[in-house]
XYZ file of C-alpha atoms in Angstrom:
604
model
C -14.247 -27.996 -26.876
C -15.915 -30.935 -28.556
C -17.311 -33.503 -26.141
C -14.910 -36.447 -26.144
C -14.368 -37.962 -22.688
C -11.569 -40.270 -23.857
C -9.663 -37.374 -25.398
C -10.181 -35.391 -22.183
C -8.786 -38.245 -20.089
C -5.834 -38.657 -22.456
C -5.015 -34.986 -22.077
C -5.350 -35.127 -18.282
C -2.880 -38.031 -18.154
C -0.424 -36.221 -20.436
C -0.689 -32.978 -18.455
C -0.100 -34.891 -15.221
C 2.986 -36.631 -16.599
C 4.397 -33.311 -17.769
C 3.714 -31.700 -14.399
C 5.471 -34.575 -12.609
C 8.492 -34.471 -14.928
C 9.573 -30.901 -14.054
C 10.551 -29.925 -10.515
C 11.393 -26.271 -11.150
C 8.364 -24.129 -10.332
C 8.838 -21.608 -13.147
C 9.682 -24.070 -15.909
C 6.949 -26.460 -14.839
C 4.323 -23.741 -15.210
C 5.694 -22.631 -18.587
C 5.715 -26.165 -19.949
C 2.238 -26.878 -18.606
C 0.924 -23.680 -20.206
C 2.328 -24.611 -23.598
C 0.669 -28.012 -23.270
C -2.610 -26.602 -21.996
C -3.333 -23.612 -24.219
C -3.703 -25.384 -27.587
C -5.940 -27.951 -25.898
C -8.326 -25.552 -24.158
C -8.746 -22.986 -26.955
C -12.149 -23.223 -28.595
C -12.696 -22.764 -32.356
C -13.536 -19.392 -33.914
C -17.302 -18.861 -33.955
C -19.298 -17.598 -36.930
C -19.943 -14.127 -35.484
C -16.446 -13.532 -34.052
C -14.363 -10.587 -35.183
C -11.874 -11.371 -32.409
C -10.468 -14.872 -32.012
C -10.257 -16.469 -28.611
C -12.287 -18.537 -26.176
C -11.384 -21.389 -23.843
C -12.862 -24.136 -21.737
C -10.614 -25.710 -19.137
C -10.067 -29.446 -18.896
C -10.258 -31.837 -15.960
C -6.890 -30.687 -14.653
C -4.708 -27.716 -15.451
C -3.302 -24.352 -14.496
C -5.640 -21.421 -14.018
C -4.868 -18.014 -12.520
C -8.462 -17.038 -11.799
C -10.969 -18.570 -14.215
C -14.166 -19.388 -12.364
C -12.403 -19.058 -9.036
C -9.912 -21.801 -9.884
C -6.663 -21.574 -8.033
C -3.280 -22.313 -9.620
C -3.138 -26.075 -10.327
C -6.749 -27.213 -10.192
C -8.390 -30.617 -10.454
C -12.066 -31.534 -10.953
C -12.471 -35.134 -9.824
C -16.235 -35.159 -10.408
C -15.658 -34.557 -14.130
C -13.153 -37.393 -14.317
C -15.630 -39.661 -12.557
C -18.372 -38.669 -15.022
C -16.058 -39.377 -17.975
C -15.179 -42.810 -16.565
C -18.867 -43.597 -16.112
C -19.564 -42.597 -19.712
C -16.695 -44.789 -20.947
C -17.502 -47.757 -18.713
C -16.644 -51.039 -20.412
C -14.458 -49.453 -23.110
C -11.188 -48.878 -21.192
C -8.598 -51.564 -20.553
C -7.351 -52.310 -17.038
C -3.961 -50.648 -17.492
C -5.565 -47.395 -18.661
C -8.030 -47.404 -15.780
C -5.190 -47.949 -13.315
C -3.324 -44.970 -14.755
C -6.423 -42.816 -14.373
C -6.889 -43.934 -10.761
C -3.237 -43.130 -10.017
C -3.774 -39.698 -11.521
C -6.878 -39.154 -9.406
C -5.067 -40.105 -6.228
C -2.182 -37.794 -7.128
C -4.292 -34.703 -7.808
C -6.589 -35.114 -4.826
C -3.705 -33.998 -2.632
C -1.525 -32.182 -5.163
C -4.104 -29.611 -6.318
C -3.323 -26.187 -4.901
C -6.719 -25.691 -3.263
C -6.154 -28.726 -1.029
C -2.635 -27.573 -0.158
C -3.942 -24.171 0.885
C -6.692 -25.610 3.057
C -4.237 -27.951 4.734
C -1.926 -25.002 5.422
C -4.696 -23.136 7.232
C -5.690 -26.252 9.190
C -2.094 -26.711 10.312
C -2.297 -23.294 11.959
C -5.869 -23.238 13.280
C -6.944 -26.868 13.350
C -9.929 -26.369 11.064
C -10.935 -25.484 7.528
C -12.025 -21.853 7.346
C -14.580 -22.658 4.649
C -16.648 -24.599 7.182
C -17.220 -21.710 9.588
C -20.802 -20.468 9.702
C -20.505 -16.706 9.896
C -17.275 -16.274 7.984
C -15.528 -18.223 5.286
C -12.420 -18.438 3.201
C -12.040 -19.539 -0.404
C -8.971 -20.216 -2.523
C -8.512 -18.208 -5.696
C -6.643 -15.342 -7.301
C -9.300 -12.865 -8.423
C -9.581 -9.344 -9.734
C -6.172 -8.971 -11.349
C -5.719 -5.697 -13.251
C -2.477 -5.795 -15.224
C -0.630 -3.203 -17.315
C -2.335 -3.692 -20.670
C -0.760 -0.411 -21.815
C 2.588 -2.216 -21.669
C 1.211 -5.193 -23.590
C -0.144 -3.315 -26.602
C 2.580 -0.696 -26.887
C 5.494 -3.100 -26.473
C 3.843 -6.091 -28.112
C 5.227 -9.590 -27.655
C 8.655 -8.628 -29.131
C 8.936 -5.693 -26.735
C 8.132 -7.909 -23.772
C 10.903 -10.270 -24.883
C 13.328 -7.321 -24.880
C 12.236 -6.365 -21.373
C 12.871 -9.918 -20.219
C 16.349 -9.876 -21.719
C 17.121 -6.502 -20.138
C 16.184 -7.569 -16.619
C 17.773 -10.989 -17.056
C 21.132 -9.160 -17.139
C 20.387 -7.569 -13.764
C 18.938 -10.486 -11.786
C 20.052 -14.072 -11.289
C 16.777 -15.996 -11.521
C 17.530 -17.536 -14.933
C 14.724 -20.099 -14.874
C 12.147 -17.398 -14.148
C 13.157 -15.382 -17.217
C 13.365 -18.482 -19.401
C 9.872 -19.436 -18.269
C 8.602 -15.931 -19.058
C 9.977 -16.278 -22.591
C 8.180 -19.605 -22.940
C 4.970 -17.997 -21.706
C 5.264 -15.416 -24.497
C 5.795 -18.283 -26.928
C 2.478 -19.720 -25.768
C 0.744 -16.408 -26.541
C 2.334 -16.284 -30.012
C 1.373 -19.920 -30.584
C -2.241 -19.104 -29.703
C -2.230 -16.294 -32.285
C -0.839 -18.595 -34.959
C -3.231 -21.415 -34.067
C -6.189 -19.087 -34.581
C -4.621 -17.605 -37.717
C -4.559 -21.114 -39.160
C -8.186 -21.647 -38.176
C -9.217 -18.376 -39.812
C -7.388 -19.340 -42.992
C -9.062 -22.741 -43.068
C -12.560 -21.413 -42.325
C -12.201 -18.788 -45.066
C -12.040 -21.545 -47.701
C -15.726 -22.360 -47.282
C -17.052 -19.061 -45.926
C -19.433 -16.616 -47.620
C -17.872 -13.554 -49.235
C -18.540 -11.106 -46.373
C -17.280 -13.631 -43.817
C -14.309 -14.555 -46.011
C -13.154 -10.923 -45.848
C -13.518 -10.842 -42.043
C -11.563 -14.081 -41.665
C -8.792 -12.860 -43.974
C -8.470 -9.715 -41.871
C -8.488 -11.789 -38.672
C -5.739 -14.044 -40.016
C -3.558 -11.089 -41.035
C -3.994 -9.430 -37.635
C -3.164 -12.605 -35.717
C -0.046 -13.321 -37.756
C 1.160 -9.756 -37.305
C 0.697 -9.530 -33.508
C 2.414 -12.901 -33.062
C 5.612 -11.312 -34.386
C 5.314 -7.523 -34.033
C 3.766 -4.856 -31.790
C 0.238 -3.826 -32.749
C 0.086 -1.040 -35.322
C -3.688 -0.495 -35.429
C -6.687 -0.330 -33.120
C -7.926 -3.723 -34.286
C -4.539 -5.358 -33.741
C -4.284 -3.911 -30.233
C -7.796 -5.103 -29.369
C -7.048 -8.621 -30.642
C -3.798 -8.829 -28.651
C -5.622 -7.763 -25.488
C -8.200 -10.489 -26.022
C -5.726 -13.265 -26.846
C -3.766 -12.357 -23.730
C -6.964 -12.275 -21.640
C -8.035 -15.721 -22.854
C -4.635 -17.320 -22.243
C -4.108 -15.658 -18.854
C -7.708 -15.931 -17.585
C -7.782 -12.129 -17.289
C -11.295 -10.949 -16.433
C -10.822 -7.198 -15.906
C -9.614 -4.735 -18.513
C -8.632 -1.649 -16.579
C -8.494 1.893 -17.957
C -9.198 1.095 -21.584
C -9.709 4.683 -22.729
C -6.255 5.510 -21.356
C -4.192 2.741 -22.921
C -6.116 2.152 -26.179
C -7.113 5.684 -27.194
C -3.977 6.542 -29.204
C -4.625 3.571 -31.520
C -8.291 4.545 -31.794
C -7.731 8.232 -32.552
C -4.835 7.621 -34.934
C -6.863 5.174 -37.024
C -9.931 7.419 -37.056
C -7.969 10.513 -38.025
C -6.086 8.602 -40.727
C -9.308 7.241 -42.219
C -8.251 3.640 -41.534
C -11.295 3.259 -39.294
C -14.610 5.024 -38.842
C -16.600 5.244 -35.633
C -19.225 2.683 -36.645
C -16.558 0.129 -37.566
C -14.831 0.760 -34.235
C -18.121 0.263 -32.402
C -18.677 -2.976 -34.340
C -15.304 -4.287 -33.153
C -15.822 -3.099 -29.589
C -19.232 -4.801 -29.640
C -17.504 -8.024 -30.673
C -15.095 -7.511 -27.771
C -18.106 -7.118 -25.469
C -19.697 -10.295 -26.831
C -16.466 -12.188 -26.214
C -16.559 -11.059 -22.585
C -20.234 -11.989 -22.313
C -19.505 -15.521 -23.583
C -16.992 -16.033 -20.754
C -19.853 -15.118 -18.379
C -17.997 -13.786 -15.363
C -20.703 -11.527 -14.000
C -18.796 -10.534 -10.858
C -15.876 -9.171 -12.887
C -15.422 -7.940 -16.472
C -14.741 -4.279 -15.661
C -13.759 -1.684 -18.239
C -12.751 1.727 -16.839
C -13.100 5.121 -18.502
C -12.439 8.642 -17.214
C -10.463 9.497 -14.118
C -7.509 11.707 -13.388
C -4.073 10.805 -14.700
C -4.914 9.777 -18.261
C -2.130 10.307 -20.791
C -4.221 12.293 -23.281
C -7.630 13.313 -21.948
C -8.974 14.533 -25.284
C -8.101 11.297 -27.085
C -9.277 9.178 -24.148
C -12.620 10.989 -24.087
C -13.243 10.105 -27.737
C -12.807 6.402 -27.018
C -14.763 6.691 -23.761
C -17.754 8.100 -25.612
C -17.612 5.207 -28.063
C -17.525 2.696 -25.183
C -20.560 4.323 -23.570
C -22.373 3.943 -26.886
C -21.404 0.262 -27.085
C -22.800 -0.320 -23.581
C -26.111 1.126 -24.764
C -26.226 -1.070 -27.854
C -25.034 -4.291 -26.193
C -27.441 -4.480 -23.272
C -25.963 -7.178 -21.027
C -24.812 -7.656 -17.440
C -21.171 -7.500 -18.518
C -18.830 -5.877 -19.166
C -19.285 -3.496 -16.261
C -18.353 -0.201 -17.878
C -17.283 2.163 -15.104
C -16.764 5.918 -15.241
C -14.376 7.654 -12.858
C -15.878 11.123 -12.402
C -13.827 14.160 -11.369
C -14.251 17.917 -11.286
C -13.382 19.277 -14.704
C -14.307 16.095 -16.583
C -15.594 16.527 -20.114
C -19.312 17.275 -19.503
C -20.219 15.244 -22.589
C -19.071 12.087 -20.765
C -21.439 12.715 -17.866
C -24.269 13.727 -20.203
C -23.950 10.525 -22.249
C -23.561 8.456 -19.075
C -26.805 9.809 -17.623
C -28.596 9.319 -20.940
C -27.469 5.675 -20.927
C -28.735 5.125 -17.406
C -32.034 6.878 -18.167
C -32.459 4.599 -21.188
C -32.049 1.525 -18.971
C -28.540 0.622 -20.104
C -27.337 0.598 -16.447
C -23.731 1.376 -17.391
C -21.480 3.229 -16.863
C -21.313 2.798 -13.100
C -20.083 6.125 -11.689
C -17.302 6.446 -9.092
C -15.937 9.731 -7.757
C -12.220 10.461 -7.996
C -12.780 13.343 -5.598
C -13.578 10.869 -2.820
C -11.548 7.846 -3.891
C -8.159 9.394 -4.675
C -7.493 10.738 -1.158
C -8.878 7.502 0.302
C -6.454 5.413 -1.792
C -3.542 7.629 -0.752
C -4.467 7.053 2.876
C -5.287 3.336 2.690
C -2.373 2.302 0.492
C 0.093 4.885 1.849
C 0.932 6.028 -1.674
C 1.593 9.296 -3.485
C -1.129 11.071 -5.538
C 0.344 9.992 -8.890
C 0.250 6.320 -7.914
C -3.239 6.716 -6.458
C -4.451 7.872 -9.878
C -3.905 4.291 -11.100
C -6.715 2.985 -8.875
C -9.370 0.735 -10.382
C -12.401 -0.983 -8.859
C -13.200 -4.607 -9.647
C -15.535 -7.418 -8.688
C -17.863 -6.398 -5.863
C -16.237 -2.970 -5.510
C -12.753 -3.880 -4.292
C -9.968 -1.451 -5.191
C -6.491 -2.143 -6.508
C -3.666 -0.330 -8.311
C -3.642 -1.147 -12.024
C -0.474 -2.992 -12.989
C 1.017 -2.812 -9.492
C -1.075 -4.851 -7.119
C -3.459 -7.617 -6.153
C -6.398 -7.379 -3.752
C -8.121 -10.763 -3.969
C -11.371 -11.008 -1.970
C -11.018 -14.497 -0.503
C -12.825 -14.085 2.797
C -16.371 -13.182 3.731
C -18.061 -12.148 6.960
C -21.844 -12.405 7.410
C -22.451 -9.852 10.148
C -26.013 -10.813 11.227
C -24.929 -14.443 11.596
C -22.042 -13.343 13.816
C -24.543 -11.577 16.074
C -26.852 -14.607 15.995
C -24.047 -16.928 17.109
C -22.910 -14.474 19.770
C -26.419 -14.530 21.296
C -26.553 -18.364 21.178
C -23.391 -19.348 23.057
C -21.403 -19.502 19.814
C -23.969 -21.623 17.989
C -25.353 -20.357 14.671
C -29.083 -21.009 15.001
C -30.245 -21.455 11.401
C -28.081 -24.521 10.689
C -27.453 -25.396 14.332
C -23.653 -25.352 14.023
C -21.162 -24.388 16.717
C -19.153 -21.755 14.864
C -17.362 -19.865 17.619
C -16.471 -20.199 21.270
C -19.015 -19.251 23.920
C -18.599 -15.567 24.737
C -21.270 -15.687 27.428
C -25.012 -16.026 27.940
C -27.363 -13.184 26.948
C -28.028 -12.425 30.608
C -24.293 -11.862 31.118
C -24.415 -8.788 28.887
C -25.916 -6.415 31.425
C -25.186 -3.310 29.368
C -24.981 -2.534 25.672
C -21.281 -1.802 26.101
C -20.749 -5.325 27.431
C -22.562 -6.783 24.427
C -20.478 -4.585 22.133
C -17.281 -5.703 23.866
C -18.204 -9.362 23.319
C -18.868 -8.651 19.650
C -15.527 -6.832 19.490
C -13.627 -9.833 20.922
C -15.303 -12.208 18.495
C -14.803 -9.960 15.472
C -11.154 -9.290 16.365
C -10.317 -13.005 16.401
C -12.293 -13.510 13.189
C -10.575 -10.678 11.307
C -7.152 -11.916 12.397
C -7.831 -15.433 11.106
C -9.238 -14.122 7.832
C -6.189 -11.899 7.284
C -3.938 -14.910 7.807
C -6.067 -16.901 5.356
C -5.562 -14.203 2.729
C -1.805 -14.182 3.285
C -1.576 -17.970 3.129
C -3.587 -17.913 -0.107
C -0.849 -15.820 -1.707
C 1.999 -17.732 -0.085
C 0.817 -21.120 -1.312
C 0.131 -19.725 -4.793
C 3.653 -18.266 -4.853
C 5.190 -21.557 -3.770
C 3.326 -23.391 -6.517
C 3.822 -21.052 -9.474
C 4.983 -17.681 -10.767
C 1.743 -16.831 -12.572
C 3.874 -16.123 -15.614
C 1.369 -14.439 -17.921
C 0.215 -12.091 -15.175
C 3.765 -11.457 -13.950
C 4.683 -10.235 -17.439
C 2.418 -7.226 -16.926
C 2.602 -6.570 -13.173
C 5.352 -4.322 -11.860
C 7.864 -5.160 -10.268
C 8.030 -8.822 -11.290
C 10.414 -8.533 -14.234
C 12.347 -5.844 -12.403
C 13.037 -8.105 -9.383
C 13.094 -11.509 -11.071
C 10.181 -12.725 -8.934
C 6.626 -13.879 -9.645
C 3.665 -11.882 -8.380
C 3.171 -13.936 -5.241
C 6.834 -14.730 -4.701
C 7.801 -11.170 -3.821
C 7.376 -9.449 -7.192
C 4.110 -7.561 -6.548
C 4.493 -4.072 -5.101
C 1.099 -3.839 -3.361
C 0.008 -7.274 -2.202
C -3.355 -6.567 -0.613
C -6.547 -8.442 0.158
C -10.228 -7.715 0.714
C -12.948 -9.152 2.932
C -16.506 -9.304 1.622
C -18.980 -8.020 4.203
C -22.561 -9.301 4.012
C -25.673 -7.988 5.738
C -23.878 -5.103 7.390
C -26.877 -2.745 7.581
C -29.078 -5.554 8.902
C -26.418 -5.999 11.593
C -26.263 -2.266 12.367
C -30.061 -1.957 12.520
C -30.222 -5.039 14.783
C -27.682 -3.559 17.168
C -29.663 -0.302 17.157
C -32.919 -2.135 17.927
C -31.260 -4.057 20.774
C -29.781 -0.862 22.196
C -33.121 0.932 22.062
C -35.580 -1.795 23.127
C -33.457 -3.851 25.525
C -31.039 -1.447 27.153
C -32.601 2.021 26.900
C -36.357 1.453 27.086
C -36.034 -1.942 28.859
C -39.042 -3.357 27.019
C -37.686 -6.909 27.489
C -34.415 -8.601 28.391
C -31.813 -9.829 25.934
C -32.590 -13.402 27.006
C -36.234 -12.816 26.216
C -35.263 -11.422 22.810
C -33.355 -14.627 22.036
C -36.478 -16.628 22.886
C -38.444 -14.489 20.442
C -35.870 -15.037 17.721
C -35.899 -18.798 18.266
C -39.705 -18.741 17.966
C -39.426 -16.623 14.806
C -41.564 -14.056 16.711
C -44.610 -16.344 16.750
C -46.628 -15.142 19.745
C -44.439 -12.052 20.066
C -46.039 -9.805 17.464
C -46.159 -6.731 19.748
C -42.483 -7.070 20.644
C -41.576 -7.508 16.982
C -43.466 -4.296 16.198
C -41.352 -2.475 18.788
C -38.163 -3.765 17.198
C -39.343 -2.822 13.737
C -40.161 0.670 15.005
C -36.616 1.221 16.266
C -34.547 3.700 14.204
C -33.106 2.381 10.944
C -30.088 3.455 8.936
C -30.787 5.606 5.883
C -33.889 7.364 7.183
C -32.214 10.585 8.314
C -32.085 9.433 11.924
C -28.774 10.571 13.390
C -28.561 7.878 16.062
C -29.195 5.016 13.625
C -26.781 6.458 11.082
C -24.130 6.959 13.754
C -24.536 3.336 14.861
C -23.838 2.127 11.317
C -20.862 4.454 10.959
C -19.488 3.388 14.354
C -19.741 -0.301 13.516
C -18.312 0.179 10.014
C -15.290 2.149 11.251
C -14.812 -0.319 14.074
C -14.886 -3.319 11.745
C -12.517 -1.579 9.320
C -10.154 -0.988 12.210
C -10.237 -4.661 13.155
C -9.319 -5.586 9.586
C -6.382 -3.194 9.723
C -5.387 -4.738 13.055
C -5.561 -8.223 11.532
C -3.486 -7.026 8.578
C -0.665 -5.967 10.932
C -0.314 -9.615 11.950
C 0.563 -10.488 8.349
C 2.886 -9.258 5.611
C -0.021 -7.907 3.523
C 0.282 -4.295 2.431
C -3.403 -3.678 3.127
C -6.436 -5.724 4.189
C -9.729 -3.946 3.662
C -13.377 -4.752 3.390
C -16.067 -4.249 0.767
C -19.818 -4.122 1.299
C -21.042 -3.736 -2.306
C -21.564 -7.421 -3.041
C -22.980 -8.412 -6.404
C -24.910 -11.495 -5.315
C -23.715 -12.780 -1.962
C -25.993 -10.562 0.099
C -29.042 -11.865 -1.758
C -27.880 -15.478 -1.359
C -27.304 -15.064 2.376
C -30.643 -13.313 2.765
C -32.285 -16.724 2.409
C -30.963 -17.680 5.855
């Protein structure tokens, strides 16, 4: 997007007027998307083999880009644009901009969600010290198999089929319009490719001609080749803010193998295009997402999928970047060449693929999600290690619990000591906890209330999103939205789940172990005395600190320390499940494999 603050303000005013002119939720989103997409799409870059990149404006609709949440608004960017244009805008225009600013400050979906939580609990969850809540829809994994094998025309037929069954006419009309916006994006880029080819060098001219032909074809017909399928995936991802690409070797391998066997494509050319796909993901720079899955039970054609999987492993070795996070699902009986190449990649410093075990995860998913083995085979990890069912669910991680800070506040009458904030009610003075069991019970009461509030926050996040929009592009490829005539968060998603991000858990477990050993078992000092030491940052208490450091630690083959961590982990998981039962969520779990949050919180 070229820097032009006046053009940006013009667009923001036009988008706002369009938003205000349509009261129907579905049609409003569809119309806003058709307005937004041509504006936010960035030009084709010199090295691109795949067209598609966007930068959002001051206001707009965003499923998950950068943590944005439905209808977003960035007032600071509007303010900066006004400052840059100071003295050049007439009074009437400035008044219109100020009216727009006032409108979006309360109309943006993030504000609506926070107000909804405050109505229930009297406070904004984001301001709590040891746990927080954010507003976003993250980690969506849609049915890209459906996209590339049906194509845009096939999706239109599906809409028409289910329109005859259900009565939500506006929803289906809006879905059709959302497909129009995808086709329009293809044609917009086809025109760009045609124009750029006029002045391009001969090698680039050929690439642009091929790009144009591919874009024009997928706008009107299902993909017929590997390159066409890859381009449709990327155009859809750009327009829908999709940041995770699911089981690529499963849904894309038939195109890949067919083209290779027919001589339409060779392996090096395929790797060149997949490398361009990787670079497109890298440019978006979503380091907590951008998963591509290979391997795993339940693939349609293992032999074909393995051929593409091996190519993707090679691409991850050649394109050495943080993303995409290529992930291998290992299982007994997997092609040994996949594991061999994976280990060679890791030994060479390529980091990826990350390896997950189907042998452990499949039965866990069956248990957690209460699903059959065939459905469990659709599991995919995303983000910080959350799990969801590809094409059937959502599991947004919108809450976080910093366990050591919870313990800190518990020991300080509900006051978090680093920032000096009162973050919970007073569960008692340290001297009131005469036994470790009493301390544990106080922690349990605090954590139970916390988990319940966080589960409600997750549910409200979905409810408000569903009231505001149908998430049309995502609903196209998530079962059972078309089948029921409902958007993802309006009742159309089969497994509506959520995840809590757990920070500093082992620090918490080791702290509880040290307290148990030094305070309650060996009685080296009282819990009150320990709090004094903490507040003094152990200055003058070096001997006592040495005793605490000498207490057993998780991960050192000490049964008692390991059992403490397991006990606390199972207990906390149980509290999340208990909180989930107070909501309509299918499942509320927790994840402790955080990409960056643990390091950030380590500073405090």
